[in-house]
XYZ file of C-alpha atoms in Angstrom:
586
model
C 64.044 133.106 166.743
C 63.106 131.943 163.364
C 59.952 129.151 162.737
C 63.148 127.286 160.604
C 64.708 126.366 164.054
C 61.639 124.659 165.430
C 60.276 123.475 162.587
C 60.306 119.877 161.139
C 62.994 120.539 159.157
C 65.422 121.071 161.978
C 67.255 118.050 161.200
C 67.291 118.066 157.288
C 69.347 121.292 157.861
C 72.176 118.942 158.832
C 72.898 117.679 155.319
C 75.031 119.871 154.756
C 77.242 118.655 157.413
C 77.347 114.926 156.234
C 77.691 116.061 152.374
C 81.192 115.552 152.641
C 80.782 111.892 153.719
C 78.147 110.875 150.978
C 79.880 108.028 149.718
C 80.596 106.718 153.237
C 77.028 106.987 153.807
C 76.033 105.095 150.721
C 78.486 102.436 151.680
C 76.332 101.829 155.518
C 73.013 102.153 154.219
C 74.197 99.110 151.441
C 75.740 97.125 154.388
C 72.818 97.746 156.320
C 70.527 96.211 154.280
C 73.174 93.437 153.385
C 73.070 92.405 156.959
C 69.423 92.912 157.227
C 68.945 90.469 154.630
C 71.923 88.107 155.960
C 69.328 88.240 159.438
C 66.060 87.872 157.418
C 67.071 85.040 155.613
C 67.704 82.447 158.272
C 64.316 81.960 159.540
C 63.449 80.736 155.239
C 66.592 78.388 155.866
C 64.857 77.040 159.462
C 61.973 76.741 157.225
C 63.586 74.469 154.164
C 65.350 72.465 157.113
C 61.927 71.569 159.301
C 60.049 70.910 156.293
C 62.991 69.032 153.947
C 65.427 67.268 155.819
C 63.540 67.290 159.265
C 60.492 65.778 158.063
C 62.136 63.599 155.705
C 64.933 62.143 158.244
C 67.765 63.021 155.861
C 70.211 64.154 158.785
C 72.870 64.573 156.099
C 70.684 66.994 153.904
C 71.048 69.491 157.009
C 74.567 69.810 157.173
C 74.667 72.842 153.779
C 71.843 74.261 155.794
C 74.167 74.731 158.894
C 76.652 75.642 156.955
C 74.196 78.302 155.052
C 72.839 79.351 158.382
C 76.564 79.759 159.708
C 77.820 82.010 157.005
C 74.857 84.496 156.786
C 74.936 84.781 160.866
C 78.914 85.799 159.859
C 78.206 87.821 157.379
C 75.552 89.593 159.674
C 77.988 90.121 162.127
C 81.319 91.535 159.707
C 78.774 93.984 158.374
C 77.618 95.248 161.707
C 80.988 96.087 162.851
C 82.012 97.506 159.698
C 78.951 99.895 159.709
C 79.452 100.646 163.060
C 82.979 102.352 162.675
C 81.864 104.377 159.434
C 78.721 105.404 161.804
C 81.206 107.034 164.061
C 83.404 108.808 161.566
C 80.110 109.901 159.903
C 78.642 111.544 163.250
C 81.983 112.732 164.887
C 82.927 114.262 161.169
C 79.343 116.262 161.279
C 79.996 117.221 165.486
C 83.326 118.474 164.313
C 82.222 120.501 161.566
C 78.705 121.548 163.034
C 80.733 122.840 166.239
C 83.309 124.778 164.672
C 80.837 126.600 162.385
C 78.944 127.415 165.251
C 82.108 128.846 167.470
C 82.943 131.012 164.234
C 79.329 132.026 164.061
C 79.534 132.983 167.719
C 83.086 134.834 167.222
C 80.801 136.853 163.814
C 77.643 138.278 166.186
C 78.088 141.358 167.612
C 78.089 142.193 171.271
C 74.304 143.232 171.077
C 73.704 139.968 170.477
C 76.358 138.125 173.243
C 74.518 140.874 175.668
C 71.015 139.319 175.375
C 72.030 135.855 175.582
C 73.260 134.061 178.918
C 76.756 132.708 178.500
C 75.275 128.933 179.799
C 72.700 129.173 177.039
C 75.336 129.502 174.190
C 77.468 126.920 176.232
C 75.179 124.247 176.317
C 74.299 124.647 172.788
C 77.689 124.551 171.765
C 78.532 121.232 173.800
C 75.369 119.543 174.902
C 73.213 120.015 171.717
C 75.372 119.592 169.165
C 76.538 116.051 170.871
C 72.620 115.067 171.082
C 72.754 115.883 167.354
C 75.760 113.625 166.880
C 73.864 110.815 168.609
C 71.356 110.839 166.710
C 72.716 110.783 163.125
C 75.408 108.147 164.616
C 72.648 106.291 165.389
C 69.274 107.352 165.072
C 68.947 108.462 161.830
C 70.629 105.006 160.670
C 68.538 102.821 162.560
C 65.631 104.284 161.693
C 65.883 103.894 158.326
C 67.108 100.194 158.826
C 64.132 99.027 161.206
C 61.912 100.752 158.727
C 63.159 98.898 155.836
C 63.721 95.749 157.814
C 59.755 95.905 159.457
C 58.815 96.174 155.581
C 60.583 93.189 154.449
C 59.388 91.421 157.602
C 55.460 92.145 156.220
C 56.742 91.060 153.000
C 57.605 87.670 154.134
C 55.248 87.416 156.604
C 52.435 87.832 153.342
C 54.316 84.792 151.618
C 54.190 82.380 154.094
C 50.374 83.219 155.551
C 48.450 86.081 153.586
C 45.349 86.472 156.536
C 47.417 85.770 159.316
C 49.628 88.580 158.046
C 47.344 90.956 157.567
C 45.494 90.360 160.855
C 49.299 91.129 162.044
C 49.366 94.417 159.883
C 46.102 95.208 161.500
C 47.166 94.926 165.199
C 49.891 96.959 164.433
C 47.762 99.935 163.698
C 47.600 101.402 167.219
C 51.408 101.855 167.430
C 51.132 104.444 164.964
C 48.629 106.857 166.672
C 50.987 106.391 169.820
C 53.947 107.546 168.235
C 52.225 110.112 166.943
C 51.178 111.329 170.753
C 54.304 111.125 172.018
C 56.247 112.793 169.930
C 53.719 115.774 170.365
C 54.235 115.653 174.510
C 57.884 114.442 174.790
C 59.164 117.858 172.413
C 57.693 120.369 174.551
C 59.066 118.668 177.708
C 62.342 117.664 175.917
C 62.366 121.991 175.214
C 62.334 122.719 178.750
C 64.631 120.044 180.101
C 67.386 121.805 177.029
C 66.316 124.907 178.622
C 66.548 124.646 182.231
C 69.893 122.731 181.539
C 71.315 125.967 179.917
C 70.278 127.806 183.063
C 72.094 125.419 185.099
C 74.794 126.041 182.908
C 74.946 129.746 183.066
C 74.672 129.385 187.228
C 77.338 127.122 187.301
C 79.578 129.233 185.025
C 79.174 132.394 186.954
C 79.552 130.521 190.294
C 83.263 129.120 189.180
C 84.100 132.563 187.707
C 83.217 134.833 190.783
C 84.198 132.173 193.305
C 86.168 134.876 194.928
C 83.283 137.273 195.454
C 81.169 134.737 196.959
C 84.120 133.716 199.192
C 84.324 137.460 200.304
C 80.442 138.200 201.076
C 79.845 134.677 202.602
C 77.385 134.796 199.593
C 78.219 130.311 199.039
C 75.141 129.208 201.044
C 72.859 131.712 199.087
C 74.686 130.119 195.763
C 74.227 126.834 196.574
C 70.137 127.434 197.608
C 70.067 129.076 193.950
C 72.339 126.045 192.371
C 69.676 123.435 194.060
C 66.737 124.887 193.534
C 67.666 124.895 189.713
C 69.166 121.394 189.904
C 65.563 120.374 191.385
C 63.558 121.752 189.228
C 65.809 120.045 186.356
C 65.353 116.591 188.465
C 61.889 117.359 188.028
C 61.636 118.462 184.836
C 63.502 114.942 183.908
C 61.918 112.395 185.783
C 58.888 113.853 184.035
C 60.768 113.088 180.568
C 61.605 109.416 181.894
C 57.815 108.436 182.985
C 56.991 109.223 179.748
C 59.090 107.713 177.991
C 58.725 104.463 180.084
C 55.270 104.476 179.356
C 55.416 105.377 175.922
C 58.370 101.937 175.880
C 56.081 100.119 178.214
C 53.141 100.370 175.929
C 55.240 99.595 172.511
C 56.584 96.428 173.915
C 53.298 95.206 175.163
C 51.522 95.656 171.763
C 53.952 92.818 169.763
C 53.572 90.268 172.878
C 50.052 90.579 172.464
C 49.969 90.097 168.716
C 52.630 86.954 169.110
C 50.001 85.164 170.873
C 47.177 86.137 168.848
C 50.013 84.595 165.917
C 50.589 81.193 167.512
C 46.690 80.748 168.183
C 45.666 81.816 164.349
C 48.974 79.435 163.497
C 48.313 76.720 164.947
C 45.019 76.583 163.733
C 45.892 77.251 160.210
C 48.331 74.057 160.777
C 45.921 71.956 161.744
C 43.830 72.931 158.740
C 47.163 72.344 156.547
C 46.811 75.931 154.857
C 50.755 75.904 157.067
C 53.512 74.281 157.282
C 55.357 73.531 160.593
C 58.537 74.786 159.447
C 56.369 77.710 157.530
C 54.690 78.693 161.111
C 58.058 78.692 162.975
C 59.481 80.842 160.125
C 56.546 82.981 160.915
C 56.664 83.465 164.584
C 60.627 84.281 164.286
C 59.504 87.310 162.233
C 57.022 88.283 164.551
C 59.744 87.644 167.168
C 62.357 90.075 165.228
C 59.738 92.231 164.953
C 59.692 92.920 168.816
C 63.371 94.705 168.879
C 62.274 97.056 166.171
C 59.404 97.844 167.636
C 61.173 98.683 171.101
C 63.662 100.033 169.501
C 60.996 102.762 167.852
C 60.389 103.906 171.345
C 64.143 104.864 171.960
C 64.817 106.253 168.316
C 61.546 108.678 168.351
C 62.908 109.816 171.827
C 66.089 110.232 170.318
C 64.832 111.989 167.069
C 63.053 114.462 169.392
C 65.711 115.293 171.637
C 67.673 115.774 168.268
C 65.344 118.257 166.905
C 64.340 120.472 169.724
C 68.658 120.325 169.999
C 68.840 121.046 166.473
C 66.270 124.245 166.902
C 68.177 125.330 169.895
C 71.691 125.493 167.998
C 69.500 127.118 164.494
C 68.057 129.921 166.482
C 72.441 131.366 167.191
C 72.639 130.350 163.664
C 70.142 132.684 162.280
C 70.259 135.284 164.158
C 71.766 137.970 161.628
C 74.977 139.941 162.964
C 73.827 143.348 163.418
C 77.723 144.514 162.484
C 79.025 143.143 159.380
C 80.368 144.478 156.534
C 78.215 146.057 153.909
C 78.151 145.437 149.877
C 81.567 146.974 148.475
C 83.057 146.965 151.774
C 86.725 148.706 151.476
C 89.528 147.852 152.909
C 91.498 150.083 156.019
C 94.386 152.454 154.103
C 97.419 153.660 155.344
C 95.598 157.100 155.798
C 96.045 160.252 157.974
C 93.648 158.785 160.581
C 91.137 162.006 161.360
C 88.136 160.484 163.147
C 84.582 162.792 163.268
C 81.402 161.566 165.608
C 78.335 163.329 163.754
C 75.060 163.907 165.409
C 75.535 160.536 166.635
C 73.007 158.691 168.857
C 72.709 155.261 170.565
C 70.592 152.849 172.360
C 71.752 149.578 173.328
C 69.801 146.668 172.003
C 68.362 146.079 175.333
C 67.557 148.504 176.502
C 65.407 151.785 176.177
C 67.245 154.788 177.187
C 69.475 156.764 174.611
C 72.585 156.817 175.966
C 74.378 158.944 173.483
C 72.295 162.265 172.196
C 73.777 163.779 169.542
C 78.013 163.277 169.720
C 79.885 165.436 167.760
C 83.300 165.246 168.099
C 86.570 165.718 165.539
C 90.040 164.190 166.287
C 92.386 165.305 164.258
C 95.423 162.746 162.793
C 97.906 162.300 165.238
C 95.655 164.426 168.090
C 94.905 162.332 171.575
C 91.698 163.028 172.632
C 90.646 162.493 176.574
C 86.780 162.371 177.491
C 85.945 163.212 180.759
C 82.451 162.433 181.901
C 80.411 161.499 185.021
C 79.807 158.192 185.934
C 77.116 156.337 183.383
C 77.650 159.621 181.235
C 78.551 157.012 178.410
C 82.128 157.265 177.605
C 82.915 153.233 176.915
C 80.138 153.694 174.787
C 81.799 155.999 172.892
C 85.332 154.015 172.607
C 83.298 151.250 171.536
C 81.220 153.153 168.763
C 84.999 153.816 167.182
C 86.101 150.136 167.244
C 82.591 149.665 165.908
C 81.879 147.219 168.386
C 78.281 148.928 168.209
C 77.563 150.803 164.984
C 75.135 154.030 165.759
C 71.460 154.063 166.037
C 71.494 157.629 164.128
C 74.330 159.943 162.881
C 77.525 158.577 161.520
C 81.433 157.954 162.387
C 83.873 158.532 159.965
C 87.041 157.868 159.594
C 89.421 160.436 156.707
C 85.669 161.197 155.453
C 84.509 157.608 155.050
C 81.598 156.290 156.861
C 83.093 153.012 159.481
C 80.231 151.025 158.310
C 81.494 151.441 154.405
C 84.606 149.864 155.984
C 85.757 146.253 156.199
C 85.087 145.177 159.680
C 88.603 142.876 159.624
C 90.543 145.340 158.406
C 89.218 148.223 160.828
C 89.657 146.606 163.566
C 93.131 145.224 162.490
C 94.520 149.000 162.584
C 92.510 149.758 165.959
C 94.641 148.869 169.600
C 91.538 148.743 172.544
C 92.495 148.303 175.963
C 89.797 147.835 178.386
C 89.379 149.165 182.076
C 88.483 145.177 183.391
C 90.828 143.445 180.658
C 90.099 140.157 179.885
C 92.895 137.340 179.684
C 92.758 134.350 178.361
C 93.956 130.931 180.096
C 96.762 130.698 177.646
C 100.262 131.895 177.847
C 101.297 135.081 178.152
C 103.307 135.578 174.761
C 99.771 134.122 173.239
C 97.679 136.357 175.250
C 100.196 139.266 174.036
C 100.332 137.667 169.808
C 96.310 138.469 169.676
C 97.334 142.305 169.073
C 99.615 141.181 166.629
C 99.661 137.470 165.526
C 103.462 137.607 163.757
C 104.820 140.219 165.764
C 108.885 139.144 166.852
C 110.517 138.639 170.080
C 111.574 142.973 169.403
C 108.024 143.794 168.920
C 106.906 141.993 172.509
C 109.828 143.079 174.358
C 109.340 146.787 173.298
C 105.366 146.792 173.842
C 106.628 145.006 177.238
C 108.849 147.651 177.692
C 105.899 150.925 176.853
C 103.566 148.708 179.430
C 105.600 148.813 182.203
C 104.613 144.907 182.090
C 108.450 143.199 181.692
C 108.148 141.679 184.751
C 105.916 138.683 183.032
C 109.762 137.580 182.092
C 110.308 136.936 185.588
C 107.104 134.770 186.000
C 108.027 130.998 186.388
C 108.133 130.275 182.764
C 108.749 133.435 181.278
C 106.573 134.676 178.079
C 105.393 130.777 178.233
C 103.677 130.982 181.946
C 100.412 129.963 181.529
C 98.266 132.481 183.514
C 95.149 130.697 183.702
C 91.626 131.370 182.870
C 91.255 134.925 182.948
C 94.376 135.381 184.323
C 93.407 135.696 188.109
C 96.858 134.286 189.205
C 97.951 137.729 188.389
C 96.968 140.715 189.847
C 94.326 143.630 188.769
C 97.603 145.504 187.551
C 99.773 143.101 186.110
C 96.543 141.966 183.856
C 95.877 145.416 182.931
C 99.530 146.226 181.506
C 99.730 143.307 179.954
C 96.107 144.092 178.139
C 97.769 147.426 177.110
C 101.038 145.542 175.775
C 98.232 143.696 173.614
C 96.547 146.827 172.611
C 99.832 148.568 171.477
C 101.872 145.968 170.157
C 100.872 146.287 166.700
C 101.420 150.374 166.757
C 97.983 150.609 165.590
C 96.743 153.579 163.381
C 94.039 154.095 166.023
C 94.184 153.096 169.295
C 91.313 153.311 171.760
C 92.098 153.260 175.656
C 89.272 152.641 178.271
C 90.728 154.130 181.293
C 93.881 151.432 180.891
C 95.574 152.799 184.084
C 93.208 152.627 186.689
C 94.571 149.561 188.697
C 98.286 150.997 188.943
C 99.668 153.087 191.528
C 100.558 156.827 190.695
C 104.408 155.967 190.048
C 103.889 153.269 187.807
C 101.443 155.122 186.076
C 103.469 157.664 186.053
C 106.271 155.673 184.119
C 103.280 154.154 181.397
C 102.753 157.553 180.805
C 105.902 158.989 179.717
C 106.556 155.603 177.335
C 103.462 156.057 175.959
C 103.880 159.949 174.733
C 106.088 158.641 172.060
C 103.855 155.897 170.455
C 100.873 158.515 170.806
C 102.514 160.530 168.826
C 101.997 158.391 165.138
C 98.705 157.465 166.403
C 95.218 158.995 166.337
C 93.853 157.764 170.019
C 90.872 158.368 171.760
C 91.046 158.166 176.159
C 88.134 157.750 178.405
C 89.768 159.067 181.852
C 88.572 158.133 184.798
C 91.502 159.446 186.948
C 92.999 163.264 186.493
C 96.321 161.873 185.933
C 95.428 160.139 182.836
C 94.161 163.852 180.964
C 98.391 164.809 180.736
C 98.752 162.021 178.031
C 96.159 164.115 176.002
C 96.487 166.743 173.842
C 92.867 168.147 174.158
C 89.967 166.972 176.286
C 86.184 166.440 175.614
C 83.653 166.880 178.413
C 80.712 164.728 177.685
C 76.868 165.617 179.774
C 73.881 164.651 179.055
C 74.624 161.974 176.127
C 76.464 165.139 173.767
C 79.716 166.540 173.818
C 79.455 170.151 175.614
C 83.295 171.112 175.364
C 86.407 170.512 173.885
C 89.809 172.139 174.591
C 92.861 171.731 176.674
C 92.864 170.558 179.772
C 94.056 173.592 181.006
C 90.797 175.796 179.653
C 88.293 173.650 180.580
C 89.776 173.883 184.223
C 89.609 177.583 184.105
C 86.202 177.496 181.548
C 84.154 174.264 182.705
C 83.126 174.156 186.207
C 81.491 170.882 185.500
C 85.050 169.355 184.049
C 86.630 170.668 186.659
C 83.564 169.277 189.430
C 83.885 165.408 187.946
C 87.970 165.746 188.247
C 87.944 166.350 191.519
C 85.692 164.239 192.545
C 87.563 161.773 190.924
C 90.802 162.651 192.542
C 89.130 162.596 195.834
C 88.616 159.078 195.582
C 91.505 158.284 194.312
C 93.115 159.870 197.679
C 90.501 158.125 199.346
C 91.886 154.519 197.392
C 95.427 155.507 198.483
C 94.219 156.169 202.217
């Protein structure tokens, strides 16, 4: 977290964000201070009408006065709307762009980073935070700068119609500025936790709706809903705090101008009476002291506001500047059109979180063309490995290269445009399936789908109510573990990438479906230099040599055939693997 995101300067980092509506923003400060002197103006015409016309019993005199009175109240109000509207544009124009800066920045971080962070957390920032921000430069921001301009000109005027009386009322307004400064101290800190817990709330809520059907299975909904409300009371908490002191802090600044406006009509009616005042100059008078009140109040909302804006602002600063820990380097190159011979040296890895080295030492060579199956226990590290090649990770120590050249001297885009991954738990998207299928290959043709289709074993998402454009919902759970794992391979091979990385893809189909992915895979394997973590024995004959990998290094390589015969521990995790796949089947 950097001190940036929780320093004072949280908020002046937005300017960047309203830049683009500078002149729109000159244009409502200028009509704000139109209107404020449009408002502050007709308390000096009550004044010339009490003590001209009034006193004088000219009725006729007070008619331009109305009149006077009439169009300033007008213009008051035209400028208010006006300003209004271009307040809106301003903020939603800053949400907009803030937001979708902040999704891209998301989409840029690598998974080390999307492992550490709770999926409500980044949620709530996202929506939440950057709408508090929105509020506040819609409205905040403005206003403050209006009541603080409009409370000067009020002193102004207040020192040319009674110089002591004004200053006694600078005087009493002294206090309010040692209790803003207190509350703004307490209400961030509790304004923190309230963002806080609400992202916790988020994240429980999120993982409730997504693994609805596992708490449906276990009976586990009474234990989720204990969880949910002891969350959602601790928020309720948390909250009411926020409210009492805000109330208070409200309370208190509404009191303190009541109290001076009666000091005001005591010190003005003496100075009357003494003729240092005019009737009409101590009714001007009290109607300042009288505007002053909404300011005032209004102080207690917009300092609120401002810190809920900030700690917000902090919140949504800390994703930004957090630095992706894969991105390209300085004279990145570009992916060729080359052989495609892949090496792991003396690589190691530890994931960001944790402590244990997972990988000790890889080295591994797959030659262009050559498919390449690793075999390994369970938690022996193989996704790990599939991952270090799409350099979803990049290595703690040693290096992966690909024709000689170092993946991190690479373009990231351009890598992992020319790499095909298909996952063991694939991930859909609630989208259609022809989209979910174009993310391997945004401008592939109605050939290009069919055939990857076709390799998949997956046509039967033609038959689905609306063909290719059946929306399959969020993570595609109207389909099942099968039909969500071809179509992830269609994705992964649609492009005929120059790599393509396969973790376990076939472990939800049965053995003659498999069987039939197999055999239309052989041919696109062929002009590709793949890498296959196998999980089931039936998944090694789509290889042409296989890697054993113990202890975090690679201990053999060969055919399947010789590490059978060679290998008792290949041969050991096999079968264990095909006994539970007979177990499955049983």
């Amino acid at each position: 977290m950097s001190s940036t995101a929780n320093s004072p300067s949280a908020l002046w980092r937005l300017r960047p964000y309203l830049a683009p509506m500078k002149g729109r923003i000159a244009w409502i400060i200028l009509s704000a201070i139109l209107s404020m002197a449009s408002s502050l103006a007709i308390p000096l015409v009550a004044k010339a009408v009490i003590d001209g016309p009034v006193l004088e019993g000219d009725k006729a005199a007070i008619l331009p006065y109305a009149c006077l009175a009439a169009f300033l109240a007008f213009a008051e109000i035209a400028l208010t709307y006006r300003r209004r509207i271009d307040l809106a544009i301003v903020a939603t124009g800053m949400e907009t762009r803030l937001r979708d800066e902040l999704y891209a920045k998301l989409q840029a971080l690598d998974l080390g980073f999307h492992d550490t962070w709770e999926s409500g957390q980044l949620l709530s920032r996202a929506t939440s935070d950057i709408a508090t921000m929105r509020r506040f430069a819609g409205f905040g921001a403005v206003f403050f700068v209006i009541i603080s301009v409009q409370i000067t000109g009020i002193f102004v005027l207040l020192l040319s119609l009674h110089v002591p009386l004004a200053i006694a009322t600078f005087v009493a307004m002294l206090p309010i500025i040692e209790l803003c400064r207190r509350f703004e101290r307490e209400y961030h800190q509790i304004v923190r936790l309230v963002q806080d817990q609400t992202g916790d709330l988020t994240t429980t809520i999120e993982e409730g709706a997504k693994g609805i059907r596992i708490l449906k299975s276990y009976g586990r909904a009474k234990e989720a809903m204990a969880k949910y409300e002891a969350q959602c009371r601790m928020l309720h908490d948390t909250q009411m705090s926020r409210v009492k002191l805000h109330t208070k802090f409200v309370w208190v600044l509404g009191l303190v101008p009541n109290l001076i406006l009666t000091g005001v009509l005591l010190g003005g009616a003496l100075a009357v009476g003494r003729g240092s005042m005019t009737i009409g100059g101590l009714i001007a008078f009290v109607s300042y002291v009288l505007t002053l009140v909404w300011p005032i109040d209004a102080l207690g909302w917009i300092f609120a506001m401002a810190q809920e804006a900030e700690t917000a602002a902090g919140r949504v600063w800390e994703v930004f500047d957090s630095p992706p820990a894969i991105a390209d380097r300085e004279g990145a190159v570009a992916f060729d059109e080359t052989p495609g011979e892949i090496r792991f040296e003396d690589v190691h890895f530890t994931y960001p979180a944790g402590d244990r080295e997972v990988l000790r030492g890889v080295d591994l060579a797959i030659h262009p063309g050559e498919t390449i199956a690793l075999v390994g226990a369970t938690g022996a590290g193989k996704t790990t490995v599939a991952m270090l090649l799409a350099r979803l990770y990049d290595p703690t120590n040693g290096r992966i290269t690909l024709d000689g050249q170092d993946l991190r001297d690479l373009s990231v885009r351009s890598l992992r445009s020319q790499i095909g991954f298909a996952f063991e738990e694939p991930t859909l998207f609630s989208a259609s399936v022809r989209e979910n299928l174009l993310i391997g290959k945004p401008g592939a043709t109605d050939e290009e789908v069919d055939d990857a289709l076709r390799v998949a074993q997956a046509s039967f998402a033609h038959e689905l109510p609306w063909g290719l454009d059946t929306r399959i919902g969020e993570q595609g759970l109207s389909l099942s573990g099968g039909q969500r794992q071809r179509l992830a391979l269609a994705r992964a091979i649609i492009a005929k990438p120059r790599v393509l990385v396969m973790d376990d893809p076939l472990s939800a189909l049965d053995v003659h479906t498999e069987s039939l992915v197999e055999k239309a895979l052989r041919p696109l394997l062929a002009h590709s230099t793949a890498l296959i973590v196998v999980h089931r024995p039936s998944t090694v004959a789509l290889a042409d040599r296989a890697a054993l990998l113990d202890g975090g290094r690679i201990v053999a390589v060969g055919t399947h055939h010789d590490l059978m015969v060679t290998e008792p521990r290949y041969a050991l995790i096999l079968s264990q693997e095909a006994d539970a796949d007979e177990e499955l089947i049983a």
